[in-house]
Short mmCIF file of C-alpha atoms and ligand atoms in Angstrom, two decimals:
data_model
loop_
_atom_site.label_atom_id
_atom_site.label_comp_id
_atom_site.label_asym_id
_atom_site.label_seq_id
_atom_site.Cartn_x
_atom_site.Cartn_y
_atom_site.Cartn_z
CA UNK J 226 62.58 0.22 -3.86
CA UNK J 227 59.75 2.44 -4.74
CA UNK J 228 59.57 5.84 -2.82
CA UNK J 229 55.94 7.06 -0.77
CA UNK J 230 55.62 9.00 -4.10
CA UNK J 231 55.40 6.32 -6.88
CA UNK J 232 53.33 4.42 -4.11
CA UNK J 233 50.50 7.04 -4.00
CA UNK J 234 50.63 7.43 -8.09
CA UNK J 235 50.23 3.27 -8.36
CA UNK J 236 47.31 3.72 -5.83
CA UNK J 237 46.02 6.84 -7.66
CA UNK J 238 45.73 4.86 -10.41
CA UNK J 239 44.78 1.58 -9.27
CA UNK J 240 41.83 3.78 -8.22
CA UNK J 241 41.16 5.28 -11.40
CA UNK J 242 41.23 2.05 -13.33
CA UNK J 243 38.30 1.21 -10.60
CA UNK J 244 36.32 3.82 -11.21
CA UNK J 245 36.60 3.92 -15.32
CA UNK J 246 34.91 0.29 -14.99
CA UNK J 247 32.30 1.08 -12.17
CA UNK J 248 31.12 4.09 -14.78
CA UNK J 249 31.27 1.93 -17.55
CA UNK J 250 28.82 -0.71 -15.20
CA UNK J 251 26.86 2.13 -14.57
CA UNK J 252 26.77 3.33 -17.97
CA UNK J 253 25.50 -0.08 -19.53
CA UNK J 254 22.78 -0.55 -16.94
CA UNK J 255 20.27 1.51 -18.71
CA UNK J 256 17.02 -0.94 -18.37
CA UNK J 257 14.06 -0.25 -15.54
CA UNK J 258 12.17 -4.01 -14.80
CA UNK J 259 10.19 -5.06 -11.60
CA UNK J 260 12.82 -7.16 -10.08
CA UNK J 261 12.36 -10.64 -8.23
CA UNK J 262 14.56 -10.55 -5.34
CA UNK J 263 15.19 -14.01 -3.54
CA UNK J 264 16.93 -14.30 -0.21
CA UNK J 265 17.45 -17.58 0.64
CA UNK J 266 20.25 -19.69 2.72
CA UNK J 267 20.83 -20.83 6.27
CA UNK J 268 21.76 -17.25 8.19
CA UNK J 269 19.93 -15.30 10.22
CA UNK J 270 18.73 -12.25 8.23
CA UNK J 271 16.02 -13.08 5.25
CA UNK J 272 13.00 -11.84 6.47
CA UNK J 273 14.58 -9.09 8.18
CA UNK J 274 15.92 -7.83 4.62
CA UNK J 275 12.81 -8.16 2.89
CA UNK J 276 11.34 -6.66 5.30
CA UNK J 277 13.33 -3.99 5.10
CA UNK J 278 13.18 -3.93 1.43
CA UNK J 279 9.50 -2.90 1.90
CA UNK J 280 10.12 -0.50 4.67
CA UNK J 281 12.79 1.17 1.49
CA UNK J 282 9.97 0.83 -0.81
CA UNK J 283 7.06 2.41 1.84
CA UNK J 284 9.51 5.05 2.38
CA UNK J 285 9.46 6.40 -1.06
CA UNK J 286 5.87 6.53 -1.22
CA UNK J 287 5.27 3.40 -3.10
CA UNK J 288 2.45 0.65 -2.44
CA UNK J 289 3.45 -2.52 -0.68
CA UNK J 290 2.21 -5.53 0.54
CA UNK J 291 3.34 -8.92 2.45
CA UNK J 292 1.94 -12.02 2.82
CA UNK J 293 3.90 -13.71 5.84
CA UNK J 294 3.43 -17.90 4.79
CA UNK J 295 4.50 -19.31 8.80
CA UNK J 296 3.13 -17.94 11.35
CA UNK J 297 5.24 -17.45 13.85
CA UNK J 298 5.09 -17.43 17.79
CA UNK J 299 5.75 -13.91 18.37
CA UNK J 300 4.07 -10.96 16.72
CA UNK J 301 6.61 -9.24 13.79
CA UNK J 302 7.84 -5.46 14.87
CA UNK J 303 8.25 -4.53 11.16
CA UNK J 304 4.72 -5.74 10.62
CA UNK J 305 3.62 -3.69 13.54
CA UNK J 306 5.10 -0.35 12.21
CA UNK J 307 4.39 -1.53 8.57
CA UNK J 308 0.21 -1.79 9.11
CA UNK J 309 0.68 1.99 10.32
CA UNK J 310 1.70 2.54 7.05
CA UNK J 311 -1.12 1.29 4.51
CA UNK J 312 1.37 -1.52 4.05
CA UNK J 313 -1.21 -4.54 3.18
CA UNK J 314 -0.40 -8.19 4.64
CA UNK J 315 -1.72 -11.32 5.40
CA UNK J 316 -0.51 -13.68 7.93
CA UNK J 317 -1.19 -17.39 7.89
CA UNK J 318 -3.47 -17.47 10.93
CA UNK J 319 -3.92 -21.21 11.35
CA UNK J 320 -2.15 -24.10 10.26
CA UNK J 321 1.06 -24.31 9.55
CA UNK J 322 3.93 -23.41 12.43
CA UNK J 323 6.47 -25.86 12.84
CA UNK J 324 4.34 -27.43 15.65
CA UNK J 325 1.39 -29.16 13.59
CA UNK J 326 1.96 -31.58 11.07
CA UNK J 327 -1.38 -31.73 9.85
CA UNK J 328 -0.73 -31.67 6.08
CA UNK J 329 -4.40 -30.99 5.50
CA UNK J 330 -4.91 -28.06 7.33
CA UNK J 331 -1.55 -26.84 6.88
CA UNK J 332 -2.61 -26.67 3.12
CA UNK J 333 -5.78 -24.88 3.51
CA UNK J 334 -3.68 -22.23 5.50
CA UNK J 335 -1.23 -22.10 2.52
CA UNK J 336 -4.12 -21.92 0.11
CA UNK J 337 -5.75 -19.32 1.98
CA UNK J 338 -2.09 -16.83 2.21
CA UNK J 339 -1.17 -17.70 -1.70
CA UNK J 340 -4.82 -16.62 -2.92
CA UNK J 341 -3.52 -13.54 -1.24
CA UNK J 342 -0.93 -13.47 -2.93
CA UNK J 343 -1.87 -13.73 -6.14
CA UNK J 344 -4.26 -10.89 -5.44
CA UNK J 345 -1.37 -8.70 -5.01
CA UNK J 346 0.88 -10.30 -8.25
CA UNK J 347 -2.19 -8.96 -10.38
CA UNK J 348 -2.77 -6.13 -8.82
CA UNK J 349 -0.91 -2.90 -10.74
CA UNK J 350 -0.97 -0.22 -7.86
CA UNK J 351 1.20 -3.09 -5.99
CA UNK J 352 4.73 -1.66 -6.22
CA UNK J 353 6.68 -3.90 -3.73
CA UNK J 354 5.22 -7.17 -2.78
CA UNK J 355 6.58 -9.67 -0.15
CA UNK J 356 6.14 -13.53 0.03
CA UNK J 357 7.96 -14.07 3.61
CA UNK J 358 8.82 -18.19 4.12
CA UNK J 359 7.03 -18.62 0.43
CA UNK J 360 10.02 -21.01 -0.34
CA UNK J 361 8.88 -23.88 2.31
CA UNK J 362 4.89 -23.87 0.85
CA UNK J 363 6.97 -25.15 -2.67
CA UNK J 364 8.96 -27.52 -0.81
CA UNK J 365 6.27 -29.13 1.60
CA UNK J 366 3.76 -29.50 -2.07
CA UNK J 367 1.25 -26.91 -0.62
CA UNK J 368 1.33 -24.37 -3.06
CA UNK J 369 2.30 -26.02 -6.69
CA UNK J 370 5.70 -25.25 -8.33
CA UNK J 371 4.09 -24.08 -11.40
CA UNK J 372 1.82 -22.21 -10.06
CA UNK J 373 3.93 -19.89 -8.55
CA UNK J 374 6.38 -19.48 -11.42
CA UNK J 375 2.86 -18.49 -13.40
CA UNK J 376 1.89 -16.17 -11.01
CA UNK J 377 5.49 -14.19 -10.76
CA UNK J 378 6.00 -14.23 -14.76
CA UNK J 379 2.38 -12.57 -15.09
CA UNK J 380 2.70 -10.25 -12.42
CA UNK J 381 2.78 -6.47 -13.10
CA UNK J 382 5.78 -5.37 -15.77
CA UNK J 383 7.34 -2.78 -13.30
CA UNK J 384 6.38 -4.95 -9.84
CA UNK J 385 8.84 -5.81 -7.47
CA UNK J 386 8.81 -8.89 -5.66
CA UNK J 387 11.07 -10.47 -2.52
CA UNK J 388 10.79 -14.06 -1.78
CA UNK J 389 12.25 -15.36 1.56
CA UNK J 390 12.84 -18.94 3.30
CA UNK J 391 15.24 -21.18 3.39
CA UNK J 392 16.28 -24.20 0.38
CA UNK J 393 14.61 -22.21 -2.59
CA UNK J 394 13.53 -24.11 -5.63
CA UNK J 395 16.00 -24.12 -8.18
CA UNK J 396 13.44 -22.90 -11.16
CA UNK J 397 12.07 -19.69 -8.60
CA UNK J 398 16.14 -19.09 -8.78
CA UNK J 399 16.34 -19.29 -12.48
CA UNK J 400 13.74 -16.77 -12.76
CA UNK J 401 14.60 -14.51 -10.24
CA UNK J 402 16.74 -11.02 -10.95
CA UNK J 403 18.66 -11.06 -8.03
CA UNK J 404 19.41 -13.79 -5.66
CA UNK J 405 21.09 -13.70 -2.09
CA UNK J 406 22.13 -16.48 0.12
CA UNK J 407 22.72 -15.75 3.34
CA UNK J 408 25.46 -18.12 5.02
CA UNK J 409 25.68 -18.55 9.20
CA UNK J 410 28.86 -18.47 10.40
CA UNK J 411 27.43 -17.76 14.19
CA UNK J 412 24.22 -17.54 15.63
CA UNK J 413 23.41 -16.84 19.21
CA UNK J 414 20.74 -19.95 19.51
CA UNK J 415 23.84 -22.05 19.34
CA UNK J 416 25.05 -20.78 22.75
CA UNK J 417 21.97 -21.47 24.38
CA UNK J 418 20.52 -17.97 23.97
CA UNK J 419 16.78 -17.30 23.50
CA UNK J 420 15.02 -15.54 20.71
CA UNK J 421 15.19 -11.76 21.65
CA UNK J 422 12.65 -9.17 21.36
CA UNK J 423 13.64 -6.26 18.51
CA UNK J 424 16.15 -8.73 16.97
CA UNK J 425 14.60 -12.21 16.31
CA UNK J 426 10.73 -11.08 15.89
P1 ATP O 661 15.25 -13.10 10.53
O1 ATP O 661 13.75 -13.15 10.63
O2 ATP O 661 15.86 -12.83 11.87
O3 ATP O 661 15.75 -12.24 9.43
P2 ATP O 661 15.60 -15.41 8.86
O4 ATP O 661 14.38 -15.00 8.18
O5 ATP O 661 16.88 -15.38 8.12
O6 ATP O 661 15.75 -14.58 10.23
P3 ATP O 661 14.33 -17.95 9.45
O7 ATP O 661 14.88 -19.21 8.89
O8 ATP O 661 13.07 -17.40 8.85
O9 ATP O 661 15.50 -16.88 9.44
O10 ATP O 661 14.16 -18.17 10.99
C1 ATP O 661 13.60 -17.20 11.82
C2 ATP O 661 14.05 -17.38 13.26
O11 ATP O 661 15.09 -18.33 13.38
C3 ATP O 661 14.65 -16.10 13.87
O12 ATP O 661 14.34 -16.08 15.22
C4 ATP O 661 16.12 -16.26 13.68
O13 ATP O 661 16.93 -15.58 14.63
C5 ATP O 661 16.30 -17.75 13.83
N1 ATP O 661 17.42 -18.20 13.00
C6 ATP O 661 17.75 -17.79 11.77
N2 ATP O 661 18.88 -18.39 11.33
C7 ATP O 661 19.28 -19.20 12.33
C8 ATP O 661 20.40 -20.08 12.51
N3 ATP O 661 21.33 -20.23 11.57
N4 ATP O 661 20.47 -20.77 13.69
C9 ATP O 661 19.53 -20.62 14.64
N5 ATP O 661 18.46 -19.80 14.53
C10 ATP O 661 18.32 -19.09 13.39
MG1 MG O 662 12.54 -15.73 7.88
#
Protein backbone atom coordinates (compact mmCIF):
# COMPACT_ATOMS: atom_id res chain seq x y z
CA UNK A 1 0.00 0.00 0.00
CA UNK A 2 1.39 3.37 -0.64
CA UNK A 3 0.59 6.09 2.05
CA UNK A 4 -1.14 9.91 0.90
CA UNK A 5 2.61 10.83 1.19
CA UNK A 6 4.44 8.72 -1.48
CA UNK A 7 1.15 9.46 -3.53
CA UNK A 8 1.73 13.28 -3.64
CA UNK A 9 5.74 12.70 -4.29
CA UNK A 10 4.72 10.18 -7.48
CA UNK A 11 2.34 13.07 -8.55
CA UNK A 12 4.98 15.74 -7.74
CA UNK A 13 6.98 14.14 -9.98
CA UNK A 14 4.87 12.87 -12.59
CA UNK A 15 4.41 16.65 -12.85
CA UNK A 16 7.87 17.56 -13.07
CA UNK A 17 8.73 15.02 -15.71
CA UNK A 18 5.76 17.09 -17.62
CA UNK A 19 7.06 20.15 -17.34
CA UNK A 20 11.02 19.27 -18.08
CA UNK A 21 9.54 18.16 -21.65
CA UNK A 22 6.99 21.09 -22.21
CA UNK A 23 10.34 23.46 -21.59
CA UNK A 24 12.33 21.43 -23.65
CA UNK A 25 9.20 21.89 -26.56
CA UNK A 26 9.38 25.30 -25.80
CA UNK A 27 12.98 25.55 -25.88
CA UNK A 28 13.38 23.93 -29.47
CA UNK A 29 10.66 26.07 -31.02
CA UNK A 30 12.88 28.94 -31.77
CA UNK A 31 11.69 29.73 -35.59
CA UNK A 32 9.09 32.86 -36.44
CA UNK A 33 7.17 31.88 -40.14
CA UNK A 34 3.72 33.20 -41.43
CA UNK A 35 1.75 30.17 -40.69
CA UNK A 36 -1.09 28.54 -42.94
CA UNK A 37 -3.73 27.52 -40.66
CA UNK A 38 -6.47 25.10 -42.15
CA UNK A 39 -9.65 24.24 -40.34
CA UNK A 40 -11.43 21.85 -42.02
CA UNK A 41 -13.95 18.79 -41.03
CA UNK A 42 -17.65 18.25 -40.55
CA UNK A 43 -18.36 20.30 -36.99
CA UNK A 44 -19.77 23.28 -36.40
CA UNK A 45 -17.01 25.81 -35.63
CA UNK A 46 -14.52 26.69 -38.78
CA UNK A 47 -15.42 29.94 -39.71
CA UNK A 48 -16.16 30.91 -36.32
CA UNK A 49 -12.34 30.14 -35.41
CA UNK A 50 -10.91 31.87 -38.19
CA UNK A 51 -12.81 34.37 -37.58
CA UNK A 52 -11.73 34.65 -34.43
CA UNK A 53 -8.22 34.13 -35.40
CA UNK A 54 -8.50 37.57 -37.10
CA UNK A 55 -10.39 39.22 -34.35
CA UNK A 56 -6.75 37.80 -32.15
CA UNK A 57 -4.77 39.21 -34.88
CA UNK A 58 -6.93 42.85 -35.15
CA UNK A 59 -6.55 42.91 -31.52
CA UNK A 60 -2.87 43.23 -31.48
CA UNK A 61 -2.82 45.89 -33.88
CA UNK A 62 -2.00 43.92 -36.91
CA UNK A 63 -3.57 44.27 -40.57
CA UNK A 64 -6.17 41.76 -41.61
CA UNK A 65 -8.29 40.89 -44.23
CA UNK A 66 -11.09 38.16 -45.32
CA UNK A 67 -12.43 37.20 -48.30
CA UNK A 68 -15.75 35.20 -47.38
CA UNK A 69 -16.03 32.58 -50.83
CA UNK A 70 -20.24 31.59 -50.08
CA UNK A 71 -22.30 33.95 -49.45
CA UNK A 72 -24.45 33.20 -47.05
CA UNK A 73 -28.20 34.03 -46.17
CA UNK A 74 -27.67 35.99 -43.16
CA UNK A 75 -25.27 38.87 -42.70
CA UNK A 76 -21.86 37.62 -40.50
CA UNK A 77 -21.69 39.43 -36.80
CA UNK A 78 -17.87 39.08 -36.80
CA UNK A 79 -17.85 40.74 -40.17
CA UNK A 80 -20.06 43.43 -38.81
CA UNK A 81 -17.72 44.33 -35.83
CA UNK A 82 -14.64 43.40 -38.02
CA UNK A 83 -15.40 46.36 -40.93
CA UNK A 84 -15.39 48.75 -37.72
CA UNK A 85 -12.07 47.78 -37.45
CA UNK A 86 -10.13 48.54 -40.87
CA UNK A 87 -10.45 44.79 -41.20
CA UNK A 88 -10.64 44.51 -45.24
CA UNK A 89 -13.10 41.76 -46.83
CA UNK A 90 -14.83 40.79 -49.70
CA UNK A 91 -17.90 38.81 -49.86
CA UNK A 92 -19.01 36.83 -52.88
CA UNK A 93 -22.02 38.99 -53.75
CA UNK A 94 -23.57 36.92 -56.52
CA UNK A 95 -23.33 33.52 -57.56
CA UNK A 96 -22.60 30.91 -55.68
CA UNK A 97 -24.95 29.95 -52.38
CA UNK A 98 -25.99 26.55 -52.22
CA UNK A 99 -29.23 27.56 -54.07
CA UNK A 100 -27.90 28.19 -57.78
CA UNK A 101 -26.21 25.73 -59.67
CA UNK A 102 -25.23 27.83 -62.36
CA UNK A 103 -21.59 26.71 -62.80
CA UNK A 104 -20.98 29.73 -65.00
CA UNK A 105 -21.86 32.37 -62.88
CA UNK A 106 -20.92 30.65 -59.86
CA UNK A 107 -17.33 30.86 -61.39
CA UNK A 108 -17.29 34.42 -62.24
CA UNK A 109 -18.30 35.01 -58.49
CA UNK A 110 -15.32 32.77 -57.46
CA UNK A 111 -13.09 34.56 -59.90
CA UNK A 112 -14.15 37.81 -58.78
CA UNK A 113 -13.47 36.84 -54.52
CA UNK A 114 -9.97 34.88 -55.44
CA UNK A 115 -8.63 38.03 -57.50
CA UNK A 116 -9.24 39.43 -54.08
CA UNK A 117 -7.51 37.29 -52.67
CA UNK A 118 -4.57 37.21 -54.29
CA UNK A 119 -4.47 40.96 -53.80
CA UNK A 120 -4.10 40.39 -50.22
CA UNK A 121 -1.42 37.11 -50.57
CA UNK A 122 0.90 39.84 -52.28
CA UNK A 123 0.25 42.42 -50.36
CA UNK A 124 3.12 42.86 -47.34
CA UNK A 125 1.19 45.20 -44.84
CA UNK A 126 -1.37 42.06 -44.86
CA UNK A 127 -0.58 40.40 -41.52
CA UNK A 128 -3.55 37.95 -41.10
CA UNK A 129 -5.51 37.01 -44.11
CA UNK A 130 -8.72 34.85 -44.24
CA UNK A 131 -10.08 32.64 -47.15
CA UNK A 132 -13.58 31.60 -45.39
CA UNK A 133 -15.28 28.34 -47.50
CA UNK A 134 -11.96 28.70 -49.93
CA UNK A 135 -11.84 24.80 -49.70
CA UNK A 136 -15.27 24.21 -51.81
CA UNK A 137 -14.04 26.85 -54.89
CA UNK A 138 -10.99 23.85 -55.21
CA UNK A 139 -13.40 21.17 -55.01
CA UNK A 140 -16.29 22.50 -57.36
CA UNK A 141 -13.00 23.41 -60.24
CA UNK A 142 -13.69 27.22 -59.83
CA UNK A 143 -10.60 28.40 -58.63
CA UNK A 144 -7.60 25.95 -60.00
CA UNK A 145 -5.68 23.69 -57.54
CA UNK A 146 -2.46 25.08 -58.59
CA UNK A 147 -3.26 28.21 -58.54
CA UNK A 148 -3.92 28.49 -55.13
CA UNK A 149 -0.97 26.46 -53.88
CA UNK A 150 1.09 29.31 -56.10
CA UNK A 151 -0.53 31.99 -54.58
CA UNK A 152 -0.02 30.73 -50.70
CA UNK A 153 3.80 29.61 -51.36
CA UNK A 154 4.47 33.27 -52.79
CA UNK A 155 2.64 35.06 -50.32
CA UNK A 156 4.44 37.39 -47.84
CA UNK A 157 7.43 35.45 -45.69
CA UNK A 158 5.92 36.48 -42.24
CA UNK A 159 1.94 36.37 -43.53
CA UNK A 160 -0.48 34.43 -41.85
CA UNK A 161 -3.14 32.74 -43.53
CA UNK A 162 -6.52 30.62 -42.30
CA UNK A 163 -8.33 28.58 -44.77
CA UNK A 164 -11.84 27.26 -43.83
CA UNK A 165 -14.56 24.78 -45.46
CA UNK A 166 -15.23 21.57 -45.33
CA UNK A 167 -13.24 18.27 -47.43
CA UNK A 168 -9.87 20.26 -47.94
CA UNK A 169 -7.60 19.24 -50.72
CA UNK A 170 -5.07 16.97 -49.67
CA UNK A 171 -1.97 19.10 -51.32
CA UNK A 172 -3.48 22.69 -49.43
CA UNK A 173 -2.98 20.09 -46.27
CA UNK A 174 0.50 19.15 -47.18
CA UNK A 175 1.42 22.66 -47.30
CA UNK A 176 -0.26 23.98 -44.55
CA UNK A 177 1.55 24.61 -40.87
CA UNK A 178 -1.17 23.72 -38.86
CA UNK A 179 -4.22 21.79 -39.64
CA UNK A 180 -7.52 21.28 -37.54
CA UNK A 181 -10.42 19.08 -38.19
CA UNK A 182 -13.25 19.71 -36.49
CA UNK A 183 -15.46 16.46 -35.83
CA UNK A 184 -19.56 16.77 -34.94
CA UNK A 185 -20.55 14.72 -32.41
CA UNK A 186 -24.00 16.92 -31.97
CA UNK A 187 -25.44 19.66 -33.67
CA UNK A 188 -28.66 21.35 -32.86
CA UNK A 189 -30.00 21.29 -36.74
CA UNK A 190 -30.35 17.61 -36.10
CA UNK A 191 -33.16 18.19 -33.57
CA UNK A 192 -35.04 20.28 -35.75
CA UNK A 193 -33.65 23.57 -34.45
CA UNK A 194 -33.15 26.65 -36.67
CA UNK A 195 -30.03 28.59 -37.35
CA UNK A 196 -29.78 31.14 -34.42
CA UNK A 197 -28.81 34.65 -34.45
CA UNK A 198 -25.17 35.34 -32.48
CA UNK A 199 -24.36 31.60 -32.83
CA UNK A 200 -24.84 30.31 -36.44
CA UNK A 201 -24.25 33.79 -38.42
P1 LIG B 1 -19.59 28.19 -38.02
O1 LIG B 1 -19.75 29.27 -39.06
O2 LIG B 1 -20.76 28.18 -37.09
O3 LIG B 1 -18.25 28.21 -37.37
P2 LIG B 1 -18.68 26.11 -39.78
O4 LIG B 1 -17.95 27.15 -40.51
O5 LIG B 1 -17.92 25.07 -39.07
O6 LIG B 1 -19.73 26.80 -38.78
P3 LIG B 1 -20.06 25.46 -42.24
O7 LIG B 1 -19.88 24.13 -42.87
O8 LIG B 1 -19.37 26.64 -42.88
O9 LIG B 1 -19.68 25.32 -40.71
O10 LIG B 1 -21.60 25.72 -42.14
C1 LIG B 1 -22.12 26.92 -41.65
C2 LIG B 1 -23.53 26.73 -41.11
O11 LIG B 1 -23.88 25.37 -41.02
C3 LIG B 1 -23.70 27.25 -39.67
O12 LIG B 1 -24.99 27.74 -39.54
C4 LIG B 1 -23.51 26.04 -38.82
O13 LIG B 1 -24.17 26.08 -37.57
C5 LIG B 1 -24.09 24.95 -39.68
N1 LIG B 1 -23.39 23.68 -39.43
C6 LIG B 1 -22.09 23.50 -39.22
N2 LIG B 1 -21.81 22.20 -38.96
C7 LIG B 1 -22.99 21.55 -39.01
C8 LIG B 1 -23.39 20.19 -38.80
N3 LIG B 1 -22.50 19.24 -38.49
N4 LIG B 1 -24.72 19.89 -38.93
C9 LIG B 1 -25.61 20.85 -39.24
N5 LIG B 1 -25.30 22.15 -39.44
C10 LIG B 1 -24.01 22.51 -39.32
MG1 LIG C 1 -17.97 27.95 -42.34
Amino acid sequence: MIDDNQKKENHKKRQQKIKENVDNRIAAATEDKGLLLVITGNGKGKSTAGFGVVTRSVGHGLKAGIIQFIKGTWECGELNLLKQHGVIHHTMKTGFTWETQNKESDTAAAQLAWTEAKKLLNDESINTVLLDELTYMVTYGYIDLEEVLTALENRPAMQHVVITGRACHRKIIEVADTVSEVQSLKHAFDNGIRVQKGIDW
